[in-house]
PDB file of C-alpha atoms in Angstrom:
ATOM      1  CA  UNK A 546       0.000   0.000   0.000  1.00 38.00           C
ATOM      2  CA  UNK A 547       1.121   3.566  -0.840  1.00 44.00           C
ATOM      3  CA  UNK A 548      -0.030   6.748   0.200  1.00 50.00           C
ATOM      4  CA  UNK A 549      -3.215   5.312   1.594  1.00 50.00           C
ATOM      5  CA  UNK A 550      -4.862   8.443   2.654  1.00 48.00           C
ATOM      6  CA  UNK A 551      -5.944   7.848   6.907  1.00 51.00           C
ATOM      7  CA  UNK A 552      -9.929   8.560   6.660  1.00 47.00           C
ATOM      8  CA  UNK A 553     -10.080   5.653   3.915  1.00 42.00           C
ATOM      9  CA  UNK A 554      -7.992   3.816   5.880  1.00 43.00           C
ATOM     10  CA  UNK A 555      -9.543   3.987   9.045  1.00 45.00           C
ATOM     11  CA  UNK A 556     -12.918   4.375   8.064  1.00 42.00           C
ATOM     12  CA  UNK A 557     -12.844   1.352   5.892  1.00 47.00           C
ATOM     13  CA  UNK A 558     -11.433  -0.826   8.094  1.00 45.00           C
ATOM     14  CA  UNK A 559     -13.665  -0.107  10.808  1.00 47.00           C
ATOM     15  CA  UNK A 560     -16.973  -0.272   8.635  1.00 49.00           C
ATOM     16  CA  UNK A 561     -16.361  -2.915   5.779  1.00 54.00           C
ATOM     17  CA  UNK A 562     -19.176  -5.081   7.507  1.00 60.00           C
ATOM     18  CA  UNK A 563     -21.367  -1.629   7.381  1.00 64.00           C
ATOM     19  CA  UNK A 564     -20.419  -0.480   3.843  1.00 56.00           C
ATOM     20  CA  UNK A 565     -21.869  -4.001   2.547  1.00 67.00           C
ATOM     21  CA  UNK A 566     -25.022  -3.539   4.162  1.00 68.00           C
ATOM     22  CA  UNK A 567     -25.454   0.290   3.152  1.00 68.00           C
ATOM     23  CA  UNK A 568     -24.058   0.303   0.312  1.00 80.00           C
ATOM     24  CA  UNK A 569     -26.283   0.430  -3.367  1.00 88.00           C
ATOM     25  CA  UNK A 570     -25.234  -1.702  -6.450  1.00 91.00           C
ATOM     26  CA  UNK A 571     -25.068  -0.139  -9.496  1.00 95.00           C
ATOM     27  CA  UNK A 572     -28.228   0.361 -12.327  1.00 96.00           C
ATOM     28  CA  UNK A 573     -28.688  -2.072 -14.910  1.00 94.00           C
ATOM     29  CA  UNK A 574     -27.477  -0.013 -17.504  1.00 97.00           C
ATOM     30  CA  UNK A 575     -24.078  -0.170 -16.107  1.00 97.00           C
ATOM     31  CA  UNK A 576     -23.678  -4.214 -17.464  1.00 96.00           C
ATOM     32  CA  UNK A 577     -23.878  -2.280 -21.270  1.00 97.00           C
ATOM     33  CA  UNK A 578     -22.094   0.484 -20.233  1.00 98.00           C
ATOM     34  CA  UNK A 579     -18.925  -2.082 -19.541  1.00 98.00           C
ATOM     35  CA  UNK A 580     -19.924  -4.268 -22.615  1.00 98.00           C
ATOM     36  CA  UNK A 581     -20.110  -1.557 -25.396  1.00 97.00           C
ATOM     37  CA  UNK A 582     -18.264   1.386 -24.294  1.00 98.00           C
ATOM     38  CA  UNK A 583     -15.238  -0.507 -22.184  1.00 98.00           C
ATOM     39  CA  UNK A 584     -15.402  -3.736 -24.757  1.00 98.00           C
ATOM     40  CA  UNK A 585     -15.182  -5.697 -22.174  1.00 98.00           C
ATOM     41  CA  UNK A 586     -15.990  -9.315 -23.430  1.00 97.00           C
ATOM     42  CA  UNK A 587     -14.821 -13.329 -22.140  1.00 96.00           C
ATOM     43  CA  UNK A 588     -11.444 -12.374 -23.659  1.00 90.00           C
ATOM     44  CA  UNK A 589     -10.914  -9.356 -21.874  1.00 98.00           C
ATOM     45  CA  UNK A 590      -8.436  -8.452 -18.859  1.00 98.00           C
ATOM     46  CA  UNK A 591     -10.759  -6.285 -16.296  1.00 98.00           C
ATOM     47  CA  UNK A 592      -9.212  -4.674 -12.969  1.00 98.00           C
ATOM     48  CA  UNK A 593     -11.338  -3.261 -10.648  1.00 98.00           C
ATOM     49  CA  UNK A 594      -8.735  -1.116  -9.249  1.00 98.00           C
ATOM     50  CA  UNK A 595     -10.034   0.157  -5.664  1.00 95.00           C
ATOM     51  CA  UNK A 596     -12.625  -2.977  -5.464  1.00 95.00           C
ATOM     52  CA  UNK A 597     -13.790  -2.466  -2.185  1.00 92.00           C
ATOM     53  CA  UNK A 598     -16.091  -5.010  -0.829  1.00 90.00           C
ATOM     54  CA  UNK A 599     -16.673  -6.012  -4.699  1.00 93.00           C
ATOM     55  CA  UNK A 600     -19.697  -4.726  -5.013  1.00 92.00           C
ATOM     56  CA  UNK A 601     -18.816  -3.208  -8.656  1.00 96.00           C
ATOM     57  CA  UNK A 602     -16.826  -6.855  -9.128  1.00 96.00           C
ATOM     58  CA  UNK A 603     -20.288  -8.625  -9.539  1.00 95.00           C
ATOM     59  CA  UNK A 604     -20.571  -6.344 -12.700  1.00 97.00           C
ATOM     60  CA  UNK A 605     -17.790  -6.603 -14.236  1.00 98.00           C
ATOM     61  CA  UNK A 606     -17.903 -10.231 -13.849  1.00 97.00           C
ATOM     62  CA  UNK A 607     -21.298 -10.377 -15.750  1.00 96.00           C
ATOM     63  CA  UNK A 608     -19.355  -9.317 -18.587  1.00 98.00           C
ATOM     64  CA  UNK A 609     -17.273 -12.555 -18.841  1.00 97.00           C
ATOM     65  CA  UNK A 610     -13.817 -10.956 -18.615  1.00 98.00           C
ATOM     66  CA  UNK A 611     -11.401 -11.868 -16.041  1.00 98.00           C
ATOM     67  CA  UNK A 612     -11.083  -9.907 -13.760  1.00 98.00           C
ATOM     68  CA  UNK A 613      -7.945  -8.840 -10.829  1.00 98.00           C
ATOM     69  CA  UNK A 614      -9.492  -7.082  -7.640  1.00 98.00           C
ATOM     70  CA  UNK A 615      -7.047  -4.475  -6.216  1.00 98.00           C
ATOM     71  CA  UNK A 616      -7.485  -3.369  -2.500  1.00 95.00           C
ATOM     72  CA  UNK A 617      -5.236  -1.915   0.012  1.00 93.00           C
ATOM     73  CA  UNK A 618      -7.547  -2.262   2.831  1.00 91.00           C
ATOM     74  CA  UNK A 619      -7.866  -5.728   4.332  1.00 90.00           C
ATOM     75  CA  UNK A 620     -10.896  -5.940   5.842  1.00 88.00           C
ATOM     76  CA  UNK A 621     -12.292  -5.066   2.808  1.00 88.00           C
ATOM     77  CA  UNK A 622     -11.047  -7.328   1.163  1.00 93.00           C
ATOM     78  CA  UNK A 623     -12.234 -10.441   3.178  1.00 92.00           C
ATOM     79  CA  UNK A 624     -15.757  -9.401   2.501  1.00 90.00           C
ATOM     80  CA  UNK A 625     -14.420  -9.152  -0.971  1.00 93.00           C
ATOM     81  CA  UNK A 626     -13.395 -12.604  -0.565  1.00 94.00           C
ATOM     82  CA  UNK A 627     -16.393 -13.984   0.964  1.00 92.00           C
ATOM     83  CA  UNK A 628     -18.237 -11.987  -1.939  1.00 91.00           C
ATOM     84  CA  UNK A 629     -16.789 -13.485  -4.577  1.00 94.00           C
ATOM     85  CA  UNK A 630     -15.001 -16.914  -3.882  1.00 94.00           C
ATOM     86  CA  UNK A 631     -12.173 -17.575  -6.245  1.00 90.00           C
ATOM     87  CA  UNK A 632     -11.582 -14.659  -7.579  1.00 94.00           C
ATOM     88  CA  UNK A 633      -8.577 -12.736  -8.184  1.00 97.00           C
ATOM     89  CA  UNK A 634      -7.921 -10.508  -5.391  1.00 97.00           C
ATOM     90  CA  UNK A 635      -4.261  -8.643  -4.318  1.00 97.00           C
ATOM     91  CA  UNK A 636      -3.306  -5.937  -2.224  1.00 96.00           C
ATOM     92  CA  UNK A 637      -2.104  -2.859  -3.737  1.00 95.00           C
ATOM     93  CA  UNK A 638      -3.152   0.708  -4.495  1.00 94.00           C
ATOM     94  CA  UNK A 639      -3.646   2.628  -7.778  1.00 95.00           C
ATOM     95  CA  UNK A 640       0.594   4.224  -6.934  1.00 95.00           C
ATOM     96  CA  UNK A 641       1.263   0.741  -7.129  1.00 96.00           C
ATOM     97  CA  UNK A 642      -0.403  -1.904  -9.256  1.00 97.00           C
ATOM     98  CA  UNK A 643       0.758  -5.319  -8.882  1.00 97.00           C
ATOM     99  CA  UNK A 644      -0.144  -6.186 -12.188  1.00 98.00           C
ATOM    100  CA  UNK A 645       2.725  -6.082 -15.325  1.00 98.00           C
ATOM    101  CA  UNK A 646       2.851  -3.552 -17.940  1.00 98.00           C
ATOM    102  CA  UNK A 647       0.395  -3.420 -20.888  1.00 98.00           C
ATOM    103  CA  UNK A 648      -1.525  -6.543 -19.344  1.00 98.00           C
ATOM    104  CA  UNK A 649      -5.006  -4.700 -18.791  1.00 98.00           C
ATOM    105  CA  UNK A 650      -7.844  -3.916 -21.211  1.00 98.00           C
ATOM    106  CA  UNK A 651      -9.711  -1.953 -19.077  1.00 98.00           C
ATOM    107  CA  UNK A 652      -9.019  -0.560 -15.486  1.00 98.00           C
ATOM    108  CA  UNK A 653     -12.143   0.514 -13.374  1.00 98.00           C
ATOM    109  CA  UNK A 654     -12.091   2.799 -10.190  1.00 98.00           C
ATOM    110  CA  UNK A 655     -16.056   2.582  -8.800  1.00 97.00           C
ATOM    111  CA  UNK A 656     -16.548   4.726  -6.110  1.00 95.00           C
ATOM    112  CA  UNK A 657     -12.931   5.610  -5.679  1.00 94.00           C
ATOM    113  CA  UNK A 658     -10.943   7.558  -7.945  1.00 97.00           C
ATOM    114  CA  UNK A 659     -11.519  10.487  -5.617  1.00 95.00           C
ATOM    115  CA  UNK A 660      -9.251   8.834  -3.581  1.00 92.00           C
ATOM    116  CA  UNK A 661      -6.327   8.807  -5.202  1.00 94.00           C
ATOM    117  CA  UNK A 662      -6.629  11.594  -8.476  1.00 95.00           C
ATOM    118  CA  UNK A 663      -2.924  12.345  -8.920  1.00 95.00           C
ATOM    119  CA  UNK A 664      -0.619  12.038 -12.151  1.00 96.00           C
ATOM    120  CA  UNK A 665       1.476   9.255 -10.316  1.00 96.00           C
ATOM    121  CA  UNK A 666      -1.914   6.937  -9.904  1.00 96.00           C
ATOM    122  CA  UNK A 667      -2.764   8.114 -13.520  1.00 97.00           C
ATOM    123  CA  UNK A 668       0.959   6.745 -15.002  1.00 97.00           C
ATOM    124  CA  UNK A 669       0.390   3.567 -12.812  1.00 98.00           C
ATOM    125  CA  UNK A 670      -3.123   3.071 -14.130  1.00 98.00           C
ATOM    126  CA  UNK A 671      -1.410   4.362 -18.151  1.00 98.00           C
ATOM    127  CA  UNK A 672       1.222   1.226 -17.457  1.00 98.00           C
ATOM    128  CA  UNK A 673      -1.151  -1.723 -16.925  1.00 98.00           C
ATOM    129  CA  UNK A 674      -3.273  -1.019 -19.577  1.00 98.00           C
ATOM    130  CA  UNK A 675      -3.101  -2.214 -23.246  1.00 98.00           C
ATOM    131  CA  UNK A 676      -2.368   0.649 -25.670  1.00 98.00           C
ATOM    132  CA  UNK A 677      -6.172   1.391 -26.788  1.00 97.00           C
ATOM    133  CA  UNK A 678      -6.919   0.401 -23.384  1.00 98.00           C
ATOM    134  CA  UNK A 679      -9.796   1.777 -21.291  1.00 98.00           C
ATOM    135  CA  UNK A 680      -9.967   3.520 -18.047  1.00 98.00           C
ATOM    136  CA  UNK A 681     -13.345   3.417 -16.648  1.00 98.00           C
ATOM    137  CA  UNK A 682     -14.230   5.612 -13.640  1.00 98.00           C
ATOM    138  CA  UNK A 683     -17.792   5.142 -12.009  1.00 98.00           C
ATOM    139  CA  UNK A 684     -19.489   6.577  -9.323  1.00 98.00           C
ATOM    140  CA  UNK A 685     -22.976   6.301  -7.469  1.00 96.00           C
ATOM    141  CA  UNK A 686     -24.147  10.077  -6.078  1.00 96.00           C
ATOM    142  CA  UNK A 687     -26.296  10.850  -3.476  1.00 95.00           C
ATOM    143  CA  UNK A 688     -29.402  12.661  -5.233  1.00 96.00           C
ATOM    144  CA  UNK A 689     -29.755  16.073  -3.899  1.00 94.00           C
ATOM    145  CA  UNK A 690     -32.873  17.462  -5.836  1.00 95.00           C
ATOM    146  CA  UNK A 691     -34.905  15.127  -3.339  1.00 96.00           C
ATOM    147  CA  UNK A 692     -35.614  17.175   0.352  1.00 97.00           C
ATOM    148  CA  UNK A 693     -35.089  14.957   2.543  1.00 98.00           C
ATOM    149  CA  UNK A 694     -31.353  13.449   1.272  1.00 98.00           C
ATOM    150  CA  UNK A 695     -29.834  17.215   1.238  1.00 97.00           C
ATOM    151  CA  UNK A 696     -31.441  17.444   4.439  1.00 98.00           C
ATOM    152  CA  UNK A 697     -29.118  13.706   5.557  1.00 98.00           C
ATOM    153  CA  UNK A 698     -25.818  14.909   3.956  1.00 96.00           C
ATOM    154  CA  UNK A 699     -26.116  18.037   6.149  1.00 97.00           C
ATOM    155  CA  UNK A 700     -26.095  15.949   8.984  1.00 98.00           C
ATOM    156  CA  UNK A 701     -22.914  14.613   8.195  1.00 96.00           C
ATOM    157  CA  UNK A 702     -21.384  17.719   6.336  1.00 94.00           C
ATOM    158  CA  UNK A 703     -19.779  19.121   9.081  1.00 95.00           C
ATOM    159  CA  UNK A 704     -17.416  15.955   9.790  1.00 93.00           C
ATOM    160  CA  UNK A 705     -16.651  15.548   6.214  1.00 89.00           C
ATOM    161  CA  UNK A 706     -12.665  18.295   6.935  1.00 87.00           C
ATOM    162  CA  UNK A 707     -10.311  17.968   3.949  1.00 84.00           C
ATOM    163  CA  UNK A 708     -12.102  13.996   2.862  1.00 87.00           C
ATOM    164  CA  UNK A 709     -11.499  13.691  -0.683  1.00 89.00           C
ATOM    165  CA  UNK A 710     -15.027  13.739  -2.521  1.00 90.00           C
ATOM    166  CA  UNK A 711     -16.477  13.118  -5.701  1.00 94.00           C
ATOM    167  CA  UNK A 712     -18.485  16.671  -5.175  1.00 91.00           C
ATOM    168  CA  UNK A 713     -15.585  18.305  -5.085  1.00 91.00           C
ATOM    169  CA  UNK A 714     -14.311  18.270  -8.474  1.00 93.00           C
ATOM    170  CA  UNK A 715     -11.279  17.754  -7.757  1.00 95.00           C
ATOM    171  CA  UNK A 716     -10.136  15.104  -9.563  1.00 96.00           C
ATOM    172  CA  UNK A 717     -11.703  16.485 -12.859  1.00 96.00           C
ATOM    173  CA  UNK A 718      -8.411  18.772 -13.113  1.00 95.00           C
ATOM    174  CA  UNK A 719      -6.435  15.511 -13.972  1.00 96.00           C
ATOM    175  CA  UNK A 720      -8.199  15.786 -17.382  1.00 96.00           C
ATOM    176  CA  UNK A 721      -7.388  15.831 -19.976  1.00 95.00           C
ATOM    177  CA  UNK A 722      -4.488  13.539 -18.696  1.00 95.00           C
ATOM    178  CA  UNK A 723      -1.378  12.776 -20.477  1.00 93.00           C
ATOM    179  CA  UNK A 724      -1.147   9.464 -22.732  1.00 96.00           C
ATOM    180  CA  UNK A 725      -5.495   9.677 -22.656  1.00 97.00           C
ATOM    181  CA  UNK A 726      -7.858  10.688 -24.982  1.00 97.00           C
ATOM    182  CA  UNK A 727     -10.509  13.124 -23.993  1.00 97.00           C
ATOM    183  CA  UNK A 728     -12.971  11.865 -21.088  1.00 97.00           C
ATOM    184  CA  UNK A 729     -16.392  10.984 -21.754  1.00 97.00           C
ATOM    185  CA  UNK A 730     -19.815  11.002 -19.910  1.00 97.00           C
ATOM    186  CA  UNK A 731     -23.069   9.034 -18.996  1.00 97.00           C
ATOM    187  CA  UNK A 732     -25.115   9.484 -16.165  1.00 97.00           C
ATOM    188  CA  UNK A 733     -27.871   6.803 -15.424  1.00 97.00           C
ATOM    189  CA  UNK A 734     -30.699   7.269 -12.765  1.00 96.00           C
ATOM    190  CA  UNK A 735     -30.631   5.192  -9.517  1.00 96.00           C
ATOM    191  CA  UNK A 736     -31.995   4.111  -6.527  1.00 96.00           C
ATOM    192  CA  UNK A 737     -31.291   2.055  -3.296  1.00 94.00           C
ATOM    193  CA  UNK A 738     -34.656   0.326  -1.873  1.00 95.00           C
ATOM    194  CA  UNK A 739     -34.631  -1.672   1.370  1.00 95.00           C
ATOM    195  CA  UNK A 740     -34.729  -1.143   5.058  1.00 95.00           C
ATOM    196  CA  UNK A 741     -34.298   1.965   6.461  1.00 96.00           C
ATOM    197  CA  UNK A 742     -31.539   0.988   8.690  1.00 94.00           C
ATOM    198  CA  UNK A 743     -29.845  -0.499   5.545  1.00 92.00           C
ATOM    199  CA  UNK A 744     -30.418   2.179   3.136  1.00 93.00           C
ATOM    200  CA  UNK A 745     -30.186   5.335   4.674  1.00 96.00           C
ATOM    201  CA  UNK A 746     -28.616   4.427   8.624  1.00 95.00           C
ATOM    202  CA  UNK A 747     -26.003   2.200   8.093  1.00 91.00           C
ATOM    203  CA  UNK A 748     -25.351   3.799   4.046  1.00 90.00           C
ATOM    204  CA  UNK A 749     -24.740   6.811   6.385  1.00 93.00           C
ATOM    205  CA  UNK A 750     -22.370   5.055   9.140  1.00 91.00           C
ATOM    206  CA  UNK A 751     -20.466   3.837   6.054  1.00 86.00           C
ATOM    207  CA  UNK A 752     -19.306   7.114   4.715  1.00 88.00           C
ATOM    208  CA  UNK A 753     -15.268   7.074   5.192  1.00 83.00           C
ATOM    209  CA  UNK A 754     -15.301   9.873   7.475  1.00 88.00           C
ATOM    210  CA  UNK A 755     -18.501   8.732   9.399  1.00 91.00           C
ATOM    211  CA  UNK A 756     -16.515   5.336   9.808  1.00 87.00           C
ATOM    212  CA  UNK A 757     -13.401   6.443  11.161  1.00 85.00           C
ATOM    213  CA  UNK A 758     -15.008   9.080  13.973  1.00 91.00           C
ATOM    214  CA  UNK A 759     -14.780   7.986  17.188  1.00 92.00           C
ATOM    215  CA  UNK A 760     -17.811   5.450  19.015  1.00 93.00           C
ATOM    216  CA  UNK A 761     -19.497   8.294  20.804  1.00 96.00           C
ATOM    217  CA  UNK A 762     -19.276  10.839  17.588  1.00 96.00           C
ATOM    218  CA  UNK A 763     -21.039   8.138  15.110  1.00 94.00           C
ATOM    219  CA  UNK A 764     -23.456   7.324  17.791  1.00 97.00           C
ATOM    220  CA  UNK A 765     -24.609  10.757  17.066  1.00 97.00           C
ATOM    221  CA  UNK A 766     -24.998  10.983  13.992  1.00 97.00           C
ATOM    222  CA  UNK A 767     -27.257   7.333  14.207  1.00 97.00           C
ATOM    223  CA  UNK A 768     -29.491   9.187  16.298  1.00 98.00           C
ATOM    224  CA  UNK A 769     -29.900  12.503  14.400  1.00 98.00           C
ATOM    225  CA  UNK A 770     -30.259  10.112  11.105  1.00 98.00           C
ATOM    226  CA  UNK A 771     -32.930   8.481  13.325  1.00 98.00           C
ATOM    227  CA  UNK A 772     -34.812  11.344  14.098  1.00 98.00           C
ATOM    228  CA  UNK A 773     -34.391  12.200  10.817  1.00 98.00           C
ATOM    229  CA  UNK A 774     -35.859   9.581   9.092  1.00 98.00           C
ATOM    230  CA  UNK A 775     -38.904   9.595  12.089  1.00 98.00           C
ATOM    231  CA  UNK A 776     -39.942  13.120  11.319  1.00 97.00           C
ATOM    232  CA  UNK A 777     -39.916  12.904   7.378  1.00 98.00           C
ATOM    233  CA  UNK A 778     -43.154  12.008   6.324  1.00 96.00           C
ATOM    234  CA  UNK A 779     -42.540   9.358   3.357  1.00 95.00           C
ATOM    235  CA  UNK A 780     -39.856   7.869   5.901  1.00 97.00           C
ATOM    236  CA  UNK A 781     -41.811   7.560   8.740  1.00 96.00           C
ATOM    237  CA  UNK A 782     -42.587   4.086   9.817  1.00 93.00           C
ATOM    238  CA  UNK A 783     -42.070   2.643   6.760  1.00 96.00           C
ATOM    239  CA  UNK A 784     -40.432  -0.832   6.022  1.00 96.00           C
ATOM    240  CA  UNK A 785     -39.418   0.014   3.262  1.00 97.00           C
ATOM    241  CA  UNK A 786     -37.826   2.791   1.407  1.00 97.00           C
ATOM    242  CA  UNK A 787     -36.079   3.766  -1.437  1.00 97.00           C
ATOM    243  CA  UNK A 788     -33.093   6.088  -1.442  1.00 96.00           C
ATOM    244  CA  UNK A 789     -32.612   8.194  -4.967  1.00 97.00           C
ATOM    245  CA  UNK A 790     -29.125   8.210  -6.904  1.00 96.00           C
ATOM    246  CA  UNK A 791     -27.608   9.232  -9.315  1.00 97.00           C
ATOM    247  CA  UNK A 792     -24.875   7.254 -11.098  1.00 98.00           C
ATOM    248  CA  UNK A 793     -22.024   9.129 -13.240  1.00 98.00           C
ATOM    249  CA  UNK A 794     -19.470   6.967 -15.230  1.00 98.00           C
ATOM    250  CA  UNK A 795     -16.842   8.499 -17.108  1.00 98.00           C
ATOM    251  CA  UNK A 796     -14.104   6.321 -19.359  1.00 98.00           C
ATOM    252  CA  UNK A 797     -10.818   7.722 -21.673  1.00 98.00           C
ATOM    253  CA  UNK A 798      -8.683   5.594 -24.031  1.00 98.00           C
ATOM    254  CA  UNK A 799      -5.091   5.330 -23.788  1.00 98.00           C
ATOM    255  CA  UNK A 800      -3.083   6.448 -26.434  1.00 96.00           C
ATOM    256  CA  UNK A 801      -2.209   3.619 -29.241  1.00 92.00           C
ATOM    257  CA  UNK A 802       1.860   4.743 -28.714  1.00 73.00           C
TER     258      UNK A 802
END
């Protein structure tokens, strides 16, 4: 592991069990999204760079390539293991890729290229893949039109400090990125239905930052999320609900030289 930055580390390892539990998949669309615009086929060499509990490995799997599952955190990535028996799983981090060069067709950050946006991850992930290659980068994003969501995330905005985000935009300044082509756009609508304590309390306790607080500090937030969820109307005392999404994924081809 390189450069692992603390709030992922921390907050991963102490809530892998949580993040599997709160945690959406990704839309349907996504399965053609890795087919047709990443080409990934039963021939193909897929990493899911970042892989987390695997819960984007299920789709890239459903594409019939093979695919390597990077991780740096362990915990994660023995409910990785337990997620997908048999498959390919290393430590490592997107500074340092324990794959050889020019051996990837496609390398796929989901939820975590935040993480680690920076021109030395960006020559690591340029290395493993195949000239033509494909760098896939997908994310699932709290929907913020709907009341009651903005109304969660400001709950938790004020522990979020110097936490590398999506929201941020941060790692948009990377592109366009040398030895890429220019990077390209679909957004797909989502949603996460299921228990309340699944979907919206424990997709809450998840969140890196939320994870790595201290026992008293997340105990907190629980009960504000609680009260939150008691006093909104379509939340109220239902068994289930459904929490709205929005899913972004964003790919560039590496150069043929």
């Amino acid at each position: 592991m390189t450069s692992l930055h603390q709030s992922a580390e921390h907050g991963f390892t102490a809530g892998a069990e949580t993040y599997v539990k709160g945690r959406p998949e990704y839309p349907r669309q996504i399965t053609e999204w890795l087919t047709n615009t990443l080409a990934l086929d039963d021939g193909s060499q897929a990493v899911d760079l970042g892989a987390g509990t695997g819960k984007f490995t299920t789709f890239l799997k459903r594409t019939g390539a093979e695919v390597t599952a990077v991780e740096p955190v362990a915990a994660m990535r023995i409910q990785l293991a337990m997620l997908h028996p048999g498959i390919r799983i290393t430590p490592g981090s997107a500074m340092a890729i324990p794959l050889p060069d020019a051996s990837a067709d496609a390398v796929v950050c989901a939820q975590a290229f935040h993480w680690f946006a920076n021109e030395q991850a960006l020559n690591e992930i340029r290395r493993v893949l195949k000239p033509g290659g494909r760098l896939g980068l997908v994310w699932n994003i709290r929907d913020d039109n709907v009341a009651w969501v903005v109304n969660l995330m400001q709950i938790i905005a004020p522990y979020q400090g110097a936490t590398p985000q999506y929201a941020t935009g941060h790692w948009r300044k990377l592109f366009p990125a040398k030895g890429f082509g220019p990077l390209q756009e679909k957004q797909f609508p989502h949603s996460h239905a299921g228990a309340p304590d699944d979907v919206i309390v424990a997709r809450t306790l998840s969140t890196s930052f939320v994870a790595a607080l201290p026992a008293f500090e997340r105990k907190k937030i629980e009960t504000r999320v609680r009260e939150l969820i008691a006093t909104t109307p379509e939340l109220a005392n239902s068994e289930t609900v459904t929490f709205p999404y929005k899913t972004f994924a964003y790919y560039c081809l590496k150069d043929l030289q």
